[in-house]
Every structure is written in structure tokens, then in C-alpha cells.
CSV table of C-alpha atoms in Angstrom, one decimal:
chain,number,residue,atom,x,y,z
O,224,MET,CA,101.5,103.2,-24.5
O,225,THR,CA,99.7,100.5,-23.8
O,226,ARG,CA,96.4,101.2,-21.7
O,227,ALA,CA,98.0,99.3,-18.8
O,228,GLU,CA,101.2,101.1,-19.4
O,229,ILE,CA,99.4,104.3,-19.3
O,230,GLY,CA,97.9,103.5,-15.9
O,231,ASP,CA,101.3,102.6,-14.1
O,232,VAL,CA,103.1,106.0,-15.1
O,233,LEU,CA,99.8,107.4,-13.8
O,234,LYS,CA,98.7,105.6,-10.8
O,235,VAL,CA,95.1,105.5,-12.0
O,236,GLY,CA,93.0,102.7,-12.7
O,237,PRO,CA,91.6,101.9,-16.5
O,238,SER,CA,88.8,104.2,-15.3
O,239,GLY,CA,91.5,106.8,-14.9
O,240,VAL,CA,93.1,106.0,-18.2
O,241,ARG,CA,89.2,106.4,-20.0
O,242,LYS,CA,89.0,110.2,-18.5
O,243,TYR,CA,93.1,110.7,-18.9
O,244,LEU,CA,92.0,109.9,-22.7
O,245,VAL,CA,88.9,111.4,-23.4
O,246,ASP,CA,90.7,114.7,-22.0
O,247,LEU,CA,93.4,114.4,-24.7
O,248,GLY,CA,90.9,114.0,-27.3
O,249,GLU,CA,91.9,114.4,-30.7
O,250,LYS,CA,96.2,114.8,-28.9
O,251,VAL,CA,96.1,110.4,-29.1
O,252,THR,CA,95.7,108.4,-31.8
O,253,PHE,CA,95.0,104.7,-31.4
O,254,GLY,CA,96.2,101.8,-33.6
O,255,LYS,CA,96.4,98.2,-33.0
O,256,VAL,CA,99.9,95.7,-32.5
O,257,GLY,CA,98.3,92.0,-32.2
O,258,CYS,CA,95.7,92.1,-29.7
O,259,GLU,CA,96.8,95.6,-28.2
O,260,GLN,CA,96.0,98.3,-28.6
O,261,LEU,CA,98.2,101.2,-27.9
O,262,CYS,CA,98.0,105.1,-27.7
O,263,ARG,CA,100.1,107.8,-29.3
O,264,LEU,CA,100.5,111.2,-28.3
O,265,THR,CA,100.2,113.4,-31.5
O,266,LEU,CA,101.8,117.0,-30.0
O,267,SER,CA,105.4,118.3,-30.7
O,268,ALA,CA,106.8,119.0,-27.8
O,269,ASP,CA,106.3,122.8,-28.1
O,270,GLN,CA,102.4,122.4,-28.6
O,271,ALA,CA,102.7,119.9,-25.6
O,272,THR,CA,104.6,122.3,-23.2
O,273,GLU,CA,101.5,124.8,-24.6
O,274,TYR,CA,99.3,122.6,-23.2
O,275,VAL,CA,100.3,121.6,-20.1
O,276,ALA,CA,100.9,125.4,-19.1
O,277,GLU,CA,97.1,126.2,-20.6
O,278,LEU,CA,95.9,123.1,-17.8
O,279,THR,CA,97.4,124.5,-15.4
O,280,ARG,CA,96.6,128.6,-15.7
O,281,ALA,CA,92.5,126.5,-16.2
O,282,ALA,CA,93.2,124.6,-12.9
O,283,ALA,CA,94.8,127.6,-11.0
O,284,GLY,CA,91.8,129.8,-11.9
O,285,ARG,CA,88.9,127.8,-9.9
O,286,PRO,CA,89.9,126.0,-6.7
O,287,ARG,CA,87.4,123.2,-6.3
O,288,PRO,CA,84.8,124.1,-3.7
O,289,HIS,CA,84.7,123.0,0.4
O,290,ARG,CA,81.8,119.8,0.0
O,291,ALA,CA,80.9,119.4,4.3
O,292,SER,CA,81.7,115.4,4.7
O,293,ASP,CA,78.7,113.3,5.5
O,294,PHE,CA,80.1,112.7,9.4
O,295,GLU,CA,80.3,116.8,9.5
O,296,ILE,CA,76.4,117.1,7.8
O,297,ALA,CA,75.6,114.5,10.4
O,298,GLN,CA,77.0,116.0,13.0
O,299,ARG,CA,74.5,119.8,12.7
O,300,ASP,CA,71.7,117.7,12.9
O,301,PRO,CA,70.1,118.4,16.7
O,302,ALA,CA,68.3,114.8,16.4
O,303,ARG,CA,71.6,112.1,16.2
O,304,HIS,CA,74.2,111.4,18.6
O,305,PHE,CA,77.1,110.0,18.1
O,306,HIS,CA,79.7,108.2,20.9
O,307,ILE,CA,83.2,107.4,19.1
O,308,MET,CA,85.5,105.9,20.7
O,309,ALA,CA,89.4,106.8,20.0
O,310,ASP,CA,91.4,103.7,18.8
O,311,ASP,CA,94.7,103.2,16.8
O,312,GLU,CA,92.9,102.0,14.1
O,313,HIS,CA,91.4,103.6,11.7
O,314,TYR,CA,87.8,102.6,11.0
O,315,PRO,CA,85.5,105.1,8.5
O,316,ILE,CA,82.4,105.9,9.3
O,317,ARG,CA,79.2,105.6,6.9
O,318,MET,CA,76.4,108.4,7.3
O,319,ARG,CA,73.0,107.0,6.3
O,320,ARG,CA,70.7,109.5,6.2
O,321,ASP,CA,67.4,107.0,5.8
O,322,HIS,CA,65.0,106.0,8.7
O,323,ILE,CA,66.3,103.6,11.3
O,324,VAL,CA,64.3,100.5,10.7
O,325,ARG,CA,64.3,97.6,12.2
O,326,ASP,CA,66.6,94.0,11.0
O,327,PRO,CA,64.8,92.3,8.6
O,328,LEU,CA,64.9,88.9,10.8
O,329,VAL,CA,64.3,90.8,14.4
O,330,ALA,CA,61.2,92.1,12.5
O,331,ALA,CA,60.4,88.6,11.5
O,332,LEU,CA,61.2,86.8,15.1
O,333,PHE,CA,59.4,90.3,16.7
O,334,GLY,CA,57.8,92.0,15.0
O,335,ALA,CA,57.8,95.3,13.4
O,336,GLY,CA,58.0,97.4,16.8
O,337,GLY,CA,57.9,101.1,16.0
O,338,LYS,CA,54.5,102.0,18.1
O,339,SER,CA,53.2,98.6,18.8
O,340,MET,CA,57.0,98.4,20.6
O,341,GLU,CA,56.3,101.3,22.8
O,342,ALA,CA,52.7,100.4,23.4
O,343,ARG,CA,53.8,97.3,25.1
O,344,ALA,CA,56.5,99.2,27.4
């Protein structure tokens, strides 16, 4: 199969196919027909069945650790406040951990802000 055909079967992109072929390692041989690279499994049916069973055992033995999302981490910070309106449309919320700064164009027009802005008010 070509890399594109493997991607279609697995429903992954080129990087997913590349990782898949690296995981298979020596179980795959490569050849060329014209300018296309072909990949071929060099396993018997019994070896393939044992390989899939090995992957299943390995996956069952170590569950993936839960990682809190950036939003959950930000919610725990008492200095942050959120007002998110309910909407029918999904909108991803991206949290940044860096300090809030004034937009460069606004800073060019009105100054850097900060303490000098607080002193005027």
C-alpha cells in the first residue's frame, strides 16, 4: 500500500502514517514502483494476530493519565474571572498564562499604560 492508502484506511494524516510505520519497525518493508513508495507487512497471519494481542495487552496495562485542561487550571486561579455566555455555536477558549499587556497599536497611540495610566485616573 502507499502511504496515502494507509492514511485512508486508518483515517489519519501523513504524520499519523509516519508514526504508525515507525511503530511497526522491522515488520514493514519498503519498495518503489515508479515514483511511489510502497509499504508491505512482512508478517504471517499468526504473527499479525500475536502483534495485535500484544498491543491490546500493553494498552490495557497502562491507562492514559488525566490531564486537566488549560481552562480547568485557569478556573482554579483566584485572580482570574470569566464570563462566558451560553451559545449554540462551539467556540474554543484558549487560555494564556502570560501577563496581560496592552496591544502594540494601542500602546503606540496612547502610551504603554501600567502605573502611569493608573496615576492619571
